[in-house]
Amino acid sequence: MKVLTVVSHPRVNSLTFSVADRFTQGLLNGGHETEVLDLHRSGFNPVLGEADEPDWSSDHKRYSPEVETEMERMKKHEALAYIFPVWWYSLPAMLKGYIDRVWNNGFAYGSNKLPHKQVLWLGLAADSKEDMAKRQYENMMNQQLNVAIASYCGILNSRVEILYNTLDPNPETREKLLAQAYELGRNYSVS
């Protein structure tokens, strides 16, 4: 399966990028192909301007060249993976802006839906699983990403995976998180 892996973090020496590296290693070892899009280093502008505002009167709008390029990139892949830190119990602004601009009317919803077989949302949270569950943050993220975004855009096989305790300085915790990322990549097409 061809998987577009989109990574959102301002630092390449972050745990997020280490997780992305292990995830893509897992994809490759699982027999998949992948292209990695680093939103920060690519220079992607997350601000939705007038050129990319949805046109509710037409599903055939031409968007800005930057957005059209990203739409074409998505079309080359059968599946998607987004790897990001969980900030304010949601996506970073860079990734949210990417979705706002690229998953747009006439391409991802409206007269057309995304053709992708599945999407994985892989978030890195400083909180523990228990703390996130206590406040129902994971449920909120599942509802937003799996239902309000992916399902609305036609991707019915969508799941959120959270790696917890990412600020734990224990090297064993870090290795466990990286091993989880590798397995998520290696078993990507397994529901």
PDB file of C-alpha atoms in Angstrom, residues 9-116:
ATOM      1  CA  HIS A   9       6.741  19.330  14.446  1.00  0.00           C
ATOM      2  CA  PRO A  10       9.005  22.400  14.400  1.00  0.00           C
ATOM      3  CA  ARG A  11      12.148  20.433  15.403  1.00  0.00           C
ATOM      4  CA  VAL A  12      13.617  17.549  13.421  1.00  0.00           C
ATOM      5  CA  ASN A  13      15.457  16.336  16.553  1.00  0.00           C
ATOM      6  CA  SER A  14      12.115  15.832  18.343  1.00  0.00           C
ATOM      7  CA  LEU A  15      10.567  12.619  19.597  1.00  0.00           C
ATOM      8  CA  THR A  16       7.852  13.220  16.985  1.00  0.00           C
ATOM      9  CA  PHE A  17      10.414  12.815  14.189  1.00  0.00           C
ATOM     10  CA  SER A  18      11.987   9.801  15.887  1.00  0.00           C
ATOM     11  CA  VAL A  19       8.510   8.244  16.014  1.00  0.00           C
ATOM     12  CA  ALA A  20       7.961   9.141  12.340  1.00  0.00           C
ATOM     13  CA  ASP A  21      11.264   7.489  11.403  1.00  0.00           C
ATOM     14  CA  ARG A  22      10.378   4.283  13.252  1.00  0.00           C
ATOM     15  CA  PHE A  23       6.843   4.305  11.865  1.00  0.00           C
ATOM     16  CA  THR A  24       8.121   4.609   8.281  1.00  0.00           C
ATOM     17  CA  GLN A  25      10.685   1.855   8.924  1.00  0.00           C
ATOM     18  CA  GLY A  26       7.786  -0.309  10.038  1.00  0.00           C
ATOM     19  CA  LEU A  27       5.813   0.592   6.910  1.00  0.00           C
ATOM     20  CA  LEU A  28       8.712  -0.379   4.660  1.00  0.00           C
ATOM     21  CA  ASN A  29       9.366  -3.616   6.552  1.00  0.00           C
ATOM     22  CA  GLY A  30       5.647  -4.380   6.318  1.00  0.00           C
ATOM     23  CA  GLY A  31       5.829  -4.212   2.524  1.00  0.00           C
ATOM     24  CA  HIS A  32       4.372  -0.721   2.096  1.00  0.00           C
ATOM     25  CA  GLU A  33       5.686   2.296   0.231  1.00  0.00           C
ATOM     26  CA  THR A  34       5.718   5.733   1.818  1.00  0.00           C
ATOM     27  CA  GLU A  35       6.441   9.347   1.078  1.00  0.00           C
ATOM     28  CA  VAL A  36       7.132  11.603   4.058  1.00  0.00           C
ATOM     29  CA  LEU A  37       5.885  15.184   3.982  1.00  0.00           C
ATOM     30  CA  ASP A  38       7.519  17.386   6.642  1.00  0.00           C
ATOM     31  CA  LEU A  39       5.125  20.317   6.869  1.00  0.00           C
ATOM     32  CA  HIS A  40       7.618  22.649   8.531  1.00  0.00           C
ATOM     33  CA  ARG A  41      10.649  21.992   6.314  1.00  0.00           C
ATOM     34  CA  SER A  42       8.499  21.970   3.161  1.00  0.00           C
ATOM     35  CA  GLY A  43       7.564  25.593   3.834  1.00  0.00           C
ATOM     36  CA  PHE A  44       3.841  24.816   3.833  1.00  0.00           C
ATOM     37  CA  ASN A  45       1.798  27.873   4.800  1.00  0.00           C
ATOM     38  CA  PRO A  46      -1.026  26.787   7.136  1.00  0.00           C
ATOM     39  CA  VAL A  47      -2.948  30.078   6.849  1.00  0.00           C
ATOM     40  CA  LEU A  48      -6.105  29.737   4.801  1.00  0.00           C
ATOM     41  CA  GLY A  49      -6.311  32.753   2.521  1.00  0.00           C
ATOM     42  CA  GLU A  50      -9.006  33.869   0.125  1.00  0.00           C
ATOM     43  CA  ALA A  51      -7.672  31.696  -2.728  1.00  0.00           C
ATOM     44  CA  ASP A  52      -8.299  28.552  -0.674  1.00  0.00           C
ATOM     45  CA  GLU A  53     -11.546  29.500   1.002  1.00  0.00           C
ATOM     46  CA  PRO A  54     -14.188  26.885   0.118  1.00  0.00           C
ATOM     47  CA  ASP A  55     -16.597  28.007  -2.594  1.00  0.00           C
ATOM     48  CA  TRP A  56     -19.955  26.643  -1.493  1.00  0.00           C
ATOM     49  CA  SER A  57     -21.544  27.512  -4.840  1.00  0.00           C
ATOM     50  CA  SER A  58     -19.152  25.310  -6.846  1.00  0.00           C
ATOM     51  CA  ASP A  59     -17.386  22.002  -6.310  1.00  0.00           C
ATOM     52  CA  HIS A  60     -14.952  22.744  -9.135  1.00  0.00           C
ATOM     53  CA  LYS A  61     -12.909  25.591  -7.731  1.00  0.00           C
ATOM     54  CA  ARG A  62      -9.193  25.910  -8.607  1.00  0.00           C
ATOM     55  CA  TYR A  63      -7.251  26.412  -5.426  1.00  0.00           C
ATOM     56  CA  SER A  64      -3.864  28.059  -4.940  1.00  0.00           C
ATOM     57  CA  PRO A  65      -0.879  26.330  -6.606  1.00  0.00           C
ATOM     58  CA  GLU A  66       0.425  25.225  -3.177  1.00  0.00           C
ATOM     59  CA  VAL A  67      -2.869  23.513  -2.321  1.00  0.00           C
ATOM     60  CA  GLU A  68      -3.285  21.990  -5.788  1.00  0.00           C
ATOM     61  CA  THR A  69       0.223  20.502  -5.430  1.00  0.00           C
ATOM     62  CA  GLU A  70      -0.707  18.928  -2.090  1.00  0.00           C
ATOM     63  CA  MET A  71      -3.973  17.592  -3.486  1.00  0.00           C
ATOM     64  CA  GLU A  72      -2.023  15.940  -6.310  1.00  0.00           C
ATOM     65  CA  ARG A  73       0.413  14.484  -3.758  1.00  0.00           C
ATOM     66  CA  MET A  74      -2.507  12.969  -1.814  1.00  0.00           C
ATOM     67  CA  LYS A  75      -3.972  11.450  -4.989  1.00  0.00           C
ATOM     68  CA  LYS A  76      -0.783   9.408  -5.494  1.00  0.00           C
ATOM     69  CA  HIS A  77      -1.357   7.474  -2.250  1.00  0.00           C
ATOM     70  CA  GLU A  78      -3.880   4.877  -1.137  1.00  0.00           C
ATOM     71  CA  ALA A  79      -3.663   5.665   2.557  1.00  0.00           C
ATOM     72  CA  LEU A  80      -2.621   8.417   4.960  1.00  0.00           C
ATOM     73  CA  ALA A  81      -0.769   8.750   8.256  1.00  0.00           C
ATOM     74  CA  TYR A  82      -0.413  11.930  10.299  1.00  0.00           C
ATOM     75  CA  ILE A  83       2.200  12.106  13.061  1.00  0.00           C
ATOM     76  CA  PHE A  84       2.068  15.042  15.449  1.00  0.00           C
ATOM     77  CA  PRO A  85       2.417  16.199  19.056  1.00  0.00           C
ATOM     78  CA  VAL A  86      -0.866  16.578  20.922  1.00  0.00           C
ATOM     79  CA  TRP A  87      -1.037  20.258  21.847  1.00  0.00           C
ATOM     80  CA  TRP A  88      -4.071  21.557  23.736  1.00  0.00           C
ATOM     81  CA  TYR A  89      -5.592  18.087  23.221  1.00  0.00           C
ATOM     82  CA  SER A  90      -5.767  18.594  19.498  1.00  0.00           C
ATOM     83  CA  LEU A  91      -3.647  18.947  16.369  1.00  0.00           C
ATOM     84  CA  PRO A  92      -0.879  21.540  16.123  1.00  0.00           C
ATOM     85  CA  ALA A  93      -1.924  24.651  14.180  1.00  0.00           C
ATOM     86  CA  MET A  94       0.375  23.683  11.276  1.00  0.00           C
ATOM     87  CA  LEU A  95      -1.427  20.367  10.741  1.00  0.00           C
ATOM     88  CA  LYS A  96      -4.877  21.870  11.297  1.00  0.00           C
ATOM     89  CA  GLY A  97      -4.064  24.518   8.684  1.00  0.00           C
ATOM     90  CA  TYR A  98      -2.927  21.814   6.259  1.00  0.00           C
ATOM     91  CA  ILE A  99      -6.260  20.017   6.674  1.00  0.00           C
ATOM     92  CA  ASP A 100      -8.219  23.276   6.398  1.00  0.00           C
ATOM     93  CA  ARG A 101      -6.495  24.162   3.135  1.00  0.00           C
ATOM     94  CA  VAL A 102      -5.928  20.769   1.465  1.00  0.00           C
ATOM     95  CA  TRP A 103      -8.917  18.689   2.591  1.00  0.00           C
ATOM     96  CA  ASN A 104     -11.136  21.180   0.806  1.00  0.00           C
ATOM     97  CA  ASN A 105     -14.561  21.375  -0.835  1.00  0.00           C
ATOM     98  CA  GLY A 106     -14.793  19.508  -4.145  1.00  0.00           C
ATOM     99  CA  PHE A 107     -11.697  17.457  -3.311  1.00  0.00           C
ATOM    100  CA  ALA A 108     -12.247  15.931   0.127  1.00  0.00           C
ATOM    101  CA  TYR A 109     -15.942  16.656   0.650  1.00  0.00           C
ATOM    102  CA  GLY A 110     -18.868  17.996  -1.340  1.00  0.00           C
ATOM    103  CA  SER A 111     -19.227  16.382  -4.768  1.00  0.00           C
ATOM    104  CA  ASN A 112     -16.059  14.311  -4.215  1.00  0.00           C
ATOM    105  CA  LYS A 113     -14.776  12.374  -1.246  1.00  0.00           C
ATOM    106  CA  LEU A 114     -11.262  11.259  -0.479  1.00  0.00           C
ATOM    107  CA  PRO A 115     -10.541   7.852  -2.075  1.00  0.00           C
ATOM    108  CA  HIS A 116      -8.068   6.736   0.586  1.00  0.00           C
TER     109      HIS A 116
END
